[in-house]
mmCIF file of C-alpha atoms in Angstrom:
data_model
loop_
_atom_site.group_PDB
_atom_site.id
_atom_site.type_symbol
_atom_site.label_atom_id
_atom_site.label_comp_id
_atom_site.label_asym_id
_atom_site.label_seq_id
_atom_site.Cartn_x
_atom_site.Cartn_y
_atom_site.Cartn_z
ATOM 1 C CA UNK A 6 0.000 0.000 0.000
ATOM 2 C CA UNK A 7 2.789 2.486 0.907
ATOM 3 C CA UNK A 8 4.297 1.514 -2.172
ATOM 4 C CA UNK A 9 1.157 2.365 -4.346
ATOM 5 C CA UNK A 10 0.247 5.796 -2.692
ATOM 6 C CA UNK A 11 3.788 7.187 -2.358
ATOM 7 C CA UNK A 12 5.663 5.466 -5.059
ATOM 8 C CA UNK A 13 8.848 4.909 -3.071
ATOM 9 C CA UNK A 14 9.891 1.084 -2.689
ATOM 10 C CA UNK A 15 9.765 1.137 1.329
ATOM 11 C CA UNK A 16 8.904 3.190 4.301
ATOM 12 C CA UNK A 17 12.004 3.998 7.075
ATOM 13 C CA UNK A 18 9.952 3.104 9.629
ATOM 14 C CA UNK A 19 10.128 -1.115 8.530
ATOM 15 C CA UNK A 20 13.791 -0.827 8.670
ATOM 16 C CA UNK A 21 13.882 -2.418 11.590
ATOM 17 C CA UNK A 22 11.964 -5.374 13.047
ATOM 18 C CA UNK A 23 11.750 -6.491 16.354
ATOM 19 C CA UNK A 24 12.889 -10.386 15.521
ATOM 20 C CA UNK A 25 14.695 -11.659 12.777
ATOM 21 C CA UNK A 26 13.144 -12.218 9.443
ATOM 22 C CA UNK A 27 12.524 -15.899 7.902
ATOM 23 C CA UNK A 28 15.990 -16.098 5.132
ATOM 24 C CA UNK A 29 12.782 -17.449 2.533
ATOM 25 C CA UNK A 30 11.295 -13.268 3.039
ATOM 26 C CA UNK A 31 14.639 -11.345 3.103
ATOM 27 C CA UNK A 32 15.922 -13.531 0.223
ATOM 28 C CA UNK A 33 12.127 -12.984 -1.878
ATOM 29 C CA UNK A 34 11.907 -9.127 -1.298
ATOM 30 C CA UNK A 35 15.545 -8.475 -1.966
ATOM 31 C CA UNK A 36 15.093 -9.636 -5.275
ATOM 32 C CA UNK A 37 11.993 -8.280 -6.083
ATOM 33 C CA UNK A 38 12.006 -4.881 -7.933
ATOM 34 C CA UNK A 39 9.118 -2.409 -7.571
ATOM 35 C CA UNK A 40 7.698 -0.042 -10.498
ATOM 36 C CA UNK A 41 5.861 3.066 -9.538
ATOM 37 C CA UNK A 42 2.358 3.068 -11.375
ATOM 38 C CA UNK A 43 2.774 5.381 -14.302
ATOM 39 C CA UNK A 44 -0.830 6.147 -14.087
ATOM 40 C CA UNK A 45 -1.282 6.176 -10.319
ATOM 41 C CA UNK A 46 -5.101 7.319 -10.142
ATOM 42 C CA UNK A 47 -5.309 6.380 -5.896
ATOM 43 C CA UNK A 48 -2.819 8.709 -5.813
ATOM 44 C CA UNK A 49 -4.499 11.229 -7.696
ATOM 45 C CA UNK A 50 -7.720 10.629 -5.082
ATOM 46 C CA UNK A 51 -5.302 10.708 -2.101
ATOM 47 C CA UNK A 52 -3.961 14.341 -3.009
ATOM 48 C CA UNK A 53 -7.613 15.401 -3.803
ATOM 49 C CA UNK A 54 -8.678 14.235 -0.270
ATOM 50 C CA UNK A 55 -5.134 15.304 1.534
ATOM 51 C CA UNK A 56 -6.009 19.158 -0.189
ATOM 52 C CA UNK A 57 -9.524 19.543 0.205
ATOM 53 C CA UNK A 58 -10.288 17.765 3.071
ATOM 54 C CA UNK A 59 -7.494 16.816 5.641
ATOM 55 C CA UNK A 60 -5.394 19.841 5.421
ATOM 56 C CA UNK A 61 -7.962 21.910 6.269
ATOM 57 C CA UNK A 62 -7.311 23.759 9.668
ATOM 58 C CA UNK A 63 -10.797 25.321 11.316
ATOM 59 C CA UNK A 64 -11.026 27.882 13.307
ATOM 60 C CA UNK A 65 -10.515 27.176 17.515
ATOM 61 C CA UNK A 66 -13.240 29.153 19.336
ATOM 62 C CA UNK A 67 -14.832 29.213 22.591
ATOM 63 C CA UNK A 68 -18.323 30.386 23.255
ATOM 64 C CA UNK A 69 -20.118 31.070 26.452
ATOM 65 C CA UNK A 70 -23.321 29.606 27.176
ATOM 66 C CA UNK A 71 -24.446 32.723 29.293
ATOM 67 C CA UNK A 72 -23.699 35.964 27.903
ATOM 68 C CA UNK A 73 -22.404 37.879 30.560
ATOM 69 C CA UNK A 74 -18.901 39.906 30.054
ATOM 70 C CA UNK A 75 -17.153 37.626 32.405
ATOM 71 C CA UNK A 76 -17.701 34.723 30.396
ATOM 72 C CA UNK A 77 -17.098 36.107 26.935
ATOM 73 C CA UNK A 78 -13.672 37.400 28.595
ATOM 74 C CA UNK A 79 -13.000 33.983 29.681
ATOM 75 C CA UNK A 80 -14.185 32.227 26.244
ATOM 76 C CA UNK A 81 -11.551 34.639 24.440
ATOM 77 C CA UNK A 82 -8.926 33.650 26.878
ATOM 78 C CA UNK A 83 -9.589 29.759 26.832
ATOM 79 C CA UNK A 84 -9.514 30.299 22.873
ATOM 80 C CA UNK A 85 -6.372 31.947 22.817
ATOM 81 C CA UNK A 86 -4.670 29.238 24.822
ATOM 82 C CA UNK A 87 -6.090 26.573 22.622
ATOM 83 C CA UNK A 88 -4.549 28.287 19.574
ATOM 84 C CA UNK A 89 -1.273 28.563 21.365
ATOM 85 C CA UNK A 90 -1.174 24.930 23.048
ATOM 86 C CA UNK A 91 -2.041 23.627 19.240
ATOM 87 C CA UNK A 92 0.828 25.465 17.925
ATOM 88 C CA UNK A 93 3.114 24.586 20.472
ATOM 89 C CA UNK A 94 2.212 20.906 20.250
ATOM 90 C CA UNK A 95 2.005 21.077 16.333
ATOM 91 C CA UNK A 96 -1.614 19.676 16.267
ATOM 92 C CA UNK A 97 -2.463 20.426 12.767
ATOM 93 C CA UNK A 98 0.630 19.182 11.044
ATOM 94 C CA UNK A 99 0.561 15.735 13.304
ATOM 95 C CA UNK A 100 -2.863 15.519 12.181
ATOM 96 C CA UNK A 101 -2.000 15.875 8.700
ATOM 97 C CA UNK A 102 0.322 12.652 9.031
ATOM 98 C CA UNK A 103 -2.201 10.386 11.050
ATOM 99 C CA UNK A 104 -4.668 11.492 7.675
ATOM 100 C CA UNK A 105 -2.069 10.252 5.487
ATOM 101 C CA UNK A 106 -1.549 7.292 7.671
ATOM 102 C CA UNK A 107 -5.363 6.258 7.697
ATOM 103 C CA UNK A 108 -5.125 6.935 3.696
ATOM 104 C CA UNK A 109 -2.174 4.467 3.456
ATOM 105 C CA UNK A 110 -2.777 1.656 6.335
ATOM 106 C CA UNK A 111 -6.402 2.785 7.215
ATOM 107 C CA UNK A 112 -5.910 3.901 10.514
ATOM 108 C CA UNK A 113 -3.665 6.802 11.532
ATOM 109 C CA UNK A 114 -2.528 6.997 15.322
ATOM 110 C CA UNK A 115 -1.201 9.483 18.043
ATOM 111 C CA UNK A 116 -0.094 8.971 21.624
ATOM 112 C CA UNK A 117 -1.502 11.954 24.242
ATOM 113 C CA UNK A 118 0.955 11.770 27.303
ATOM 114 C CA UNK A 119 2.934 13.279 29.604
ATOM 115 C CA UNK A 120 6.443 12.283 28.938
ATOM 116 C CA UNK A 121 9.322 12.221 31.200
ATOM 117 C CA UNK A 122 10.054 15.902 30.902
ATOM 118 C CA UNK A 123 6.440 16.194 32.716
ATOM 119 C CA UNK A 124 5.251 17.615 29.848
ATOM 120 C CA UNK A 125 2.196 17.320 27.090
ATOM 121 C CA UNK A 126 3.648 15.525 24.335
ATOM 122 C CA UNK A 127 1.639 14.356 21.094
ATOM 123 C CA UNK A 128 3.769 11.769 19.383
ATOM 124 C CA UNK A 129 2.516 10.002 15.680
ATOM 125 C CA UNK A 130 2.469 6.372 15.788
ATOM 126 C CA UNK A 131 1.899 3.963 12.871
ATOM 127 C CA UNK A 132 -0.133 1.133 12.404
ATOM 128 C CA UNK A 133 2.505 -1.447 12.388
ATOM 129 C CA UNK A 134 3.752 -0.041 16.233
ATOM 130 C CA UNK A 135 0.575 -0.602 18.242
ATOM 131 C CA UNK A 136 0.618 -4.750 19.011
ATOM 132 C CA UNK A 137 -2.651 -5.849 20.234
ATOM 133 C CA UNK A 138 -3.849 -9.452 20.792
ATOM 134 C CA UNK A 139 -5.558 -10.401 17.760
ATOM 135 C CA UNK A 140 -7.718 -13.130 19.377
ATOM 136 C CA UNK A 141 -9.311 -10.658 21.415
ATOM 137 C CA UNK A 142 -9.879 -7.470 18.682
ATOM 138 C CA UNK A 143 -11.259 -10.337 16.926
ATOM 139 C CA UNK A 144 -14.327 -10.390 19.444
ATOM 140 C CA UNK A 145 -13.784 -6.982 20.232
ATOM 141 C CA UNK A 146 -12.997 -3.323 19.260
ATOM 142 C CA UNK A 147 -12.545 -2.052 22.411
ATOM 143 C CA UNK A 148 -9.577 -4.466 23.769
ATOM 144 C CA UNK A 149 -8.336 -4.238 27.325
ATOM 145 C CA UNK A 150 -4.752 -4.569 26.576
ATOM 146 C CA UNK A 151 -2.884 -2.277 24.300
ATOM 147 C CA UNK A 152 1.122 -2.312 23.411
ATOM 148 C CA UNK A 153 3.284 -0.315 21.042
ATOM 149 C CA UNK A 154 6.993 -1.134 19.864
ATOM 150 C CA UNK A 155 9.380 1.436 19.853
ATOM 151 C CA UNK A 156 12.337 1.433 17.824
ATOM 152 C CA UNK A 157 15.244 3.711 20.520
ATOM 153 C CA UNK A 158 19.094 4.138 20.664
ATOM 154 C CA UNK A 159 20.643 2.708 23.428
ATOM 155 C CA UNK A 160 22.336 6.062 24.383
ATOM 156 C CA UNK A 161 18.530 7.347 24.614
ATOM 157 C CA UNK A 162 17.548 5.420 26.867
ATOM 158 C CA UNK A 163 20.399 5.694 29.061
ATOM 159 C CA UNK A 164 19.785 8.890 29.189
ATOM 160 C CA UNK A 165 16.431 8.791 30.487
ATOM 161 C CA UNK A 166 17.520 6.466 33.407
ATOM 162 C CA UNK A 167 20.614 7.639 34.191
ATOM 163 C CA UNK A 168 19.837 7.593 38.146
ATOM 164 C CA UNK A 169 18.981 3.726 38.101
ATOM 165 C CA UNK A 170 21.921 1.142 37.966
ATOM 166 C CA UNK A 171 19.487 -1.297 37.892
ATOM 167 C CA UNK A 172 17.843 -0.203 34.998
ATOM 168 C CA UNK A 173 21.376 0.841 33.356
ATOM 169 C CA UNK A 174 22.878 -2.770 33.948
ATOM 170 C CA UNK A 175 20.383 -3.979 31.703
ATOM 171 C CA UNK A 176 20.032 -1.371 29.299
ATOM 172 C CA UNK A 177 24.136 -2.106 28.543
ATOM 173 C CA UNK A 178 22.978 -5.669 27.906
ATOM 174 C CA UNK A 179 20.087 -5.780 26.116
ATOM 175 C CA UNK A 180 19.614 -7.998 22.325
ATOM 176 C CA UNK A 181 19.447 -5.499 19.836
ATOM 177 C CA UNK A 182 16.750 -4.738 17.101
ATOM 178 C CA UNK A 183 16.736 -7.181 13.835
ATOM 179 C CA UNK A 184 17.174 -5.648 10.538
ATOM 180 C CA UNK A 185 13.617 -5.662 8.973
ATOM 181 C CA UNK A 186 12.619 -4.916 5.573
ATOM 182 C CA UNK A 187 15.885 -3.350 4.182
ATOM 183 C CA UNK A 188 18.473 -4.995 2.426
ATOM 184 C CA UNK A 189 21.389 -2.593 2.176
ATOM 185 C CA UNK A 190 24.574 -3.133 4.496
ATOM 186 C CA UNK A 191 24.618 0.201 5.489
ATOM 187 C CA UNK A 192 22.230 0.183 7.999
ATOM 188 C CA UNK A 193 23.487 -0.705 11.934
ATOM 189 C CA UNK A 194 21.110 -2.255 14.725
ATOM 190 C CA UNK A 195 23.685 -2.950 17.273
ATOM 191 C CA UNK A 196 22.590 0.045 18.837
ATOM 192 C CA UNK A 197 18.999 0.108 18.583
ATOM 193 C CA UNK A 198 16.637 -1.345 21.081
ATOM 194 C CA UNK A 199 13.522 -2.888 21.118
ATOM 195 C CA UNK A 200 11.091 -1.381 23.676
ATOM 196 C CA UNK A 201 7.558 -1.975 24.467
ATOM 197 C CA UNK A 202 5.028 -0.041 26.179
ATOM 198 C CA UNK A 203 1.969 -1.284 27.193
ATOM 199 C CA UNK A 204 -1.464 -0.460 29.268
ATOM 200 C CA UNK A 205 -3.973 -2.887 30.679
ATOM 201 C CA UNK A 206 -7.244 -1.456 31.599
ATOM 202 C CA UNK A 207 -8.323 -2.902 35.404
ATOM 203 C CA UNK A 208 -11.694 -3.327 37.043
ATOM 204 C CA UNK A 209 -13.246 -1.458 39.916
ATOM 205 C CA UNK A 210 -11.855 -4.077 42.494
ATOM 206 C CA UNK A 211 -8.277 -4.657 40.520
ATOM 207 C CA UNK A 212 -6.463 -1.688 38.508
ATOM 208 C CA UNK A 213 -4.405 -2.048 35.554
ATOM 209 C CA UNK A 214 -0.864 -1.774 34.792
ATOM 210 C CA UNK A 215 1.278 0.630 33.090
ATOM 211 C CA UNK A 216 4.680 -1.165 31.783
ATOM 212 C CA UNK A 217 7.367 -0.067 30.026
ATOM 213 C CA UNK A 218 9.902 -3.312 29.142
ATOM 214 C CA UNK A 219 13.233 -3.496 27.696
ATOM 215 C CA UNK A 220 13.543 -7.770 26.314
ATOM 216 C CA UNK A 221 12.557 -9.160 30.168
ATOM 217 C CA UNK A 222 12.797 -6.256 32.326
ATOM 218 C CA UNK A 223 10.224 -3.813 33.998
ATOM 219 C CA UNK A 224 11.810 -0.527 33.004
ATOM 220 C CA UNK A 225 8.560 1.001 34.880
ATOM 221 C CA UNK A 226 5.754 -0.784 36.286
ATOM 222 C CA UNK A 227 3.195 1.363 38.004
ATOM 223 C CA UNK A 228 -0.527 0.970 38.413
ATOM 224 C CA UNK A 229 -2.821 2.657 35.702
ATOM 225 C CA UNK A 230 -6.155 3.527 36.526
ATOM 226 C CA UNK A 231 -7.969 5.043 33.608
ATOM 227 C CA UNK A 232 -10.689 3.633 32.148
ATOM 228 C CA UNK A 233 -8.996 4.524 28.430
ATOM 229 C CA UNK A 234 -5.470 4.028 26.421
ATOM 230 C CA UNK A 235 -3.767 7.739 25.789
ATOM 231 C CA UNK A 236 -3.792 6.570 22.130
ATOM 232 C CA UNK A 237 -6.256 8.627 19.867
ATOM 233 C CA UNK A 238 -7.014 7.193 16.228
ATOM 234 C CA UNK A 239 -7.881 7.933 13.068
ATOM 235 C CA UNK A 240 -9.932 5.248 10.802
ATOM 236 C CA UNK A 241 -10.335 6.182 6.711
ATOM 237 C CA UNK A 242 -13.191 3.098 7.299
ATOM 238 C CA UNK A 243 -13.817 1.517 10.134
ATOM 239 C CA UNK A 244 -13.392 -1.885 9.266
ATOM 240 C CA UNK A 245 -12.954 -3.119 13.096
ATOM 241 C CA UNK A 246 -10.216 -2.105 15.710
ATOM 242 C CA UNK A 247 -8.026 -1.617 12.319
ATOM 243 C CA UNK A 248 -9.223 0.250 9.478
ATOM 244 C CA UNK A 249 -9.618 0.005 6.036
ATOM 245 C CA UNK A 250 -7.355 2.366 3.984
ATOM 246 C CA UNK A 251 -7.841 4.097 0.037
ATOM 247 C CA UNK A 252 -5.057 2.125 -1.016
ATOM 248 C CA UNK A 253 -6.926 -1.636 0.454
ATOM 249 C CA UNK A 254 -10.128 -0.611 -0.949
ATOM 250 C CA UNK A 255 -8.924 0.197 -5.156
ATOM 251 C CA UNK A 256 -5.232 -1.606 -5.542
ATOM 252 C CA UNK A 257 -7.533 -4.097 -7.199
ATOM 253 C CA UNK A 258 -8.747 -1.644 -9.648
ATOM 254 C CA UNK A 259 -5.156 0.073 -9.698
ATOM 255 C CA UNK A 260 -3.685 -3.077 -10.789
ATOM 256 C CA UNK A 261 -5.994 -3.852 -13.694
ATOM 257 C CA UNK A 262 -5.395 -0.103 -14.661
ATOM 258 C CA UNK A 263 -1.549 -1.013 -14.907
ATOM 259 C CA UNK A 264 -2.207 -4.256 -16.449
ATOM 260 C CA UNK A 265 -4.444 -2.679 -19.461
ATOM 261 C CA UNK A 266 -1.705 0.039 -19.634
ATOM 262 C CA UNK A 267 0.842 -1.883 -20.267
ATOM 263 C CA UNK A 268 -1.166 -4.017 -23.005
ATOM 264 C CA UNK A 269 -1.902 -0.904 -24.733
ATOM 265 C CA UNK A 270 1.057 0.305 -24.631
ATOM 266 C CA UNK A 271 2.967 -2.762 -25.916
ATOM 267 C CA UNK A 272 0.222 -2.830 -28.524
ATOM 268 C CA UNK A 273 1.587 0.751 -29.552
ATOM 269 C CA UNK A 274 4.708 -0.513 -30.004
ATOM 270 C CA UNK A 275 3.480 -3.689 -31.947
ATOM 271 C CA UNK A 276 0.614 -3.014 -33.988
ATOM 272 C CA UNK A 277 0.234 1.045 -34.995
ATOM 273 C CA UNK A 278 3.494 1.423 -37.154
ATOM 274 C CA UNK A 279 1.910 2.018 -40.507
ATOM 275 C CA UNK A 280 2.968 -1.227 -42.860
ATOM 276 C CA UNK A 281 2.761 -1.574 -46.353
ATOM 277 C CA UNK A 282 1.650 -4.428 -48.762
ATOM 278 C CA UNK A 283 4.236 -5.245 -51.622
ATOM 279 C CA UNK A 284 2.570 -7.331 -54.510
ATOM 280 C CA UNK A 285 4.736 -10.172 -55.125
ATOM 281 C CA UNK A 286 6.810 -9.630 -58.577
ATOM 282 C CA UNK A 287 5.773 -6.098 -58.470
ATOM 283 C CA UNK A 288 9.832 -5.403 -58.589
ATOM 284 C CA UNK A 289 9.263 -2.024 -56.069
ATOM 285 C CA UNK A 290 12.407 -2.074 -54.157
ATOM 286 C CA UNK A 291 11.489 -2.061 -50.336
ATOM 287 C CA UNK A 292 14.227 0.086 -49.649
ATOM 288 C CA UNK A 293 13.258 3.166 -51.221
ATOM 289 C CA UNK A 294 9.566 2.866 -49.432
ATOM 290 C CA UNK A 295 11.584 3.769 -46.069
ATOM 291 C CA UNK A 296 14.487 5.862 -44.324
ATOM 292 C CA UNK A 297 15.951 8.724 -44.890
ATOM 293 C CA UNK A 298 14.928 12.481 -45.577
ATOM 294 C CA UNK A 299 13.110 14.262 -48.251
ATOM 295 C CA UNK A 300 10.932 12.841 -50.877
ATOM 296 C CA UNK A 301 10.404 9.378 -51.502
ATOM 297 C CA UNK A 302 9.582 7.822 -54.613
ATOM 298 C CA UNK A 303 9.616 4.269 -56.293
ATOM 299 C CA UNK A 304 9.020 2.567 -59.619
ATOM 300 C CA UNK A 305 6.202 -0.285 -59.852
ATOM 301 C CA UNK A 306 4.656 -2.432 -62.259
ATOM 302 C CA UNK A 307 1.075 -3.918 -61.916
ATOM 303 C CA UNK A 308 -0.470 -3.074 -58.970
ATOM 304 C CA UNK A 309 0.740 -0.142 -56.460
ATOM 305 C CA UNK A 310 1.778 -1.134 -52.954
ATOM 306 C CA UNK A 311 -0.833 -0.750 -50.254
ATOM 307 C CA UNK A 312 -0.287 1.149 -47.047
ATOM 308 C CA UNK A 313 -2.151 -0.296 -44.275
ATOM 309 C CA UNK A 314 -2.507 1.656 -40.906
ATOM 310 C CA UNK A 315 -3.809 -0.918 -38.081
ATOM 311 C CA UNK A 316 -6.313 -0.088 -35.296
ATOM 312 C CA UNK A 317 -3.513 -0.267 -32.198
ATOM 313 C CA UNK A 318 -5.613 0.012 -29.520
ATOM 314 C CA UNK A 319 -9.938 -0.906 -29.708
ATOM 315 C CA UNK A 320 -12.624 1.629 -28.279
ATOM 316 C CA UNK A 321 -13.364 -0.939 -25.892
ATOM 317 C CA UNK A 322 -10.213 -0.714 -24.524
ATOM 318 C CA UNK A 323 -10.506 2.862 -24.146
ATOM 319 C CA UNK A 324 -13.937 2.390 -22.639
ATOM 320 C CA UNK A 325 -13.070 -0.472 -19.996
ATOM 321 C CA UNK A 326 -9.997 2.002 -19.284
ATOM 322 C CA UNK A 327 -12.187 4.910 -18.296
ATOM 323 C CA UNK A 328 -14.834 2.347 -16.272
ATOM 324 C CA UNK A 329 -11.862 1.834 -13.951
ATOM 325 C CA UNK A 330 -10.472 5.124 -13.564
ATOM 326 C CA UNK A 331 -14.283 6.313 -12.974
ATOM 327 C CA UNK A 332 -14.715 3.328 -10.592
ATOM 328 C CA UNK A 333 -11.751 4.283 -8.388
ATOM 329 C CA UNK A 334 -12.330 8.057 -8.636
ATOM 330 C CA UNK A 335 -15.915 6.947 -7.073
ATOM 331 C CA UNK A 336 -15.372 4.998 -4.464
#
């Protein structure tokens, strides 16, 4: 899908994988070679709906209920700090990427938490980082565990536990990440790590847990007792706890775009050079019937040679191509 909408052969982010990949899937995509559609129409849709739709910024404003002066002070206030906390967080553009992200994947994702600087941080998240158990979103949309994968330099994470030798000690000794889906030898995992955070939602009688885990080790562990994940989402279609993205619901129709394409194309190439029919015995020499500049002429006897200009490409062709571009464009 990312390979459809953006036309690049792989995103950063699957770089890096938090096992090691089966030989038999390194050793088929390495050899694989991807061409960008040359007449990408879900792209096309995917600008229309990034221009018109997603990038659109409204307006933040606050209006009192009652109409005294006190409270339209305080509604111009509370709407100035929204515009300034949305700029200093970078709402809009973050926004913008989950959009794209829901396009692509179907479901674009951002973390709302207060990081270790004790600060509001809004961080983007992709589909491929939040690890849920898929027996139970099968059942359910609304699962009670929730985990994402985090990709961090070692030095990082040092950094944010400095004061714990504990935590240190096995920081210095943790497995590294896997290379994932690149197949360069310029890219080095020894010092990325592999860390997971995850939230469990509790009961009234039992709470749930907050973890943060490096391999087998509780970096934190702390009781969480919200009755929601600090993970907001974005669906394209809601298809389930994962979406259902542009690029899912018309690759189908992309493909048999490309497909029908390239048979016109290579009919171009085939069919629509104009030929010409020689009588046999009719002594024109072929030679002077092609090449060169200027005018061309040529002796004959009996009956003149035929030029014949062949029909390359059908109207149905033309028609079944517009049906799919139409169909796309539509849905």
């Amino acid at each position: 899908f990312y390979r459809y909408m953006t036309g690049r052969p792989t995103n950063a982010a699957f770089h890096y994988s938090m096992c090691a990949r089966p030989g038999s899937v390194v050793g088929a995509y390495g050899r694989s070679t991807f061409l960008s559609p040359t007449f990408n129409v879900m792209a096309q849709c995917d600008s229309v709906l990034e221009n018109r739709v997603y990038s659109s910024r409204p307006p933040l404003l606050v209006a009192p209920i009652a109409g005294s002066v006190e409270a339209r002070r305080e509604a111009i206030k509370l709407t100035r700090w929204l515009d300034g906390s949305f700029h200093d967080l970078n709402v809009f553009n973050i926004a913008e990427q989950c959009a794209a992200d829901a396009r692509i994947w179907g479901t674009g994702w951002v973390k709302i938490d207060v990081g270790l600087n004790k600060k509001v941080e809004i961080t983007r998240l992709i589909d491929d980082e939040v690890l849920v158990d898929e027996a139970e979103v099968n059942v359910s949309d609304d699962p009670r565990t929730i985990a994402i994968r985090i990709f961090i330099s070692r030095d990082d994470l040092l950094d944010s536990f400095h004061d714990d030798p504990e935590a240190i000690e096995h920081i210095l000794t943790a497995k590294n990440a896997d290379l994932g889906l690149a197949f360069g030898s310029d890219i080095d995992t020894s010092d990325m790590l592999v860390l997971i955070e995850a939230w469990h939602i509790g009961t009234e009688q039992t709470p749930g847990r907050h973890v943060l885990a490096l391999n087998n080790y509780a970096l934190v562990s702390r009781p969480f007792k919200k009755d929601h994940f600090p993970l907001a989402k974005l669906y394209y279609q809601k298809m389930g706890f994962r979406g259902k993205g542009l690029a899912e619901a018309t690759i189908g129709m992309q493909r048999r775009i490309e497909k029908l394409m390239m048979a016109m194309d290579q009919n171009i190439e085939d069919v629509a050079s104009p030929r010409v029919g020689l009588e046999s015995g009719s002594k024109v020499n072929p030679g002077s019937l092609t090449g060169g500049q200027g005018l061309k002429w040529f002796h004959y006897t009996g009956k003149p040679p035929e030029w014949f200009i062949p029909q390359a490409i059908s109207k149905d062709q033309f028609g079944y191509l517009e049906m799919l571009v139409r169909s796309v464009r539509e849905l």
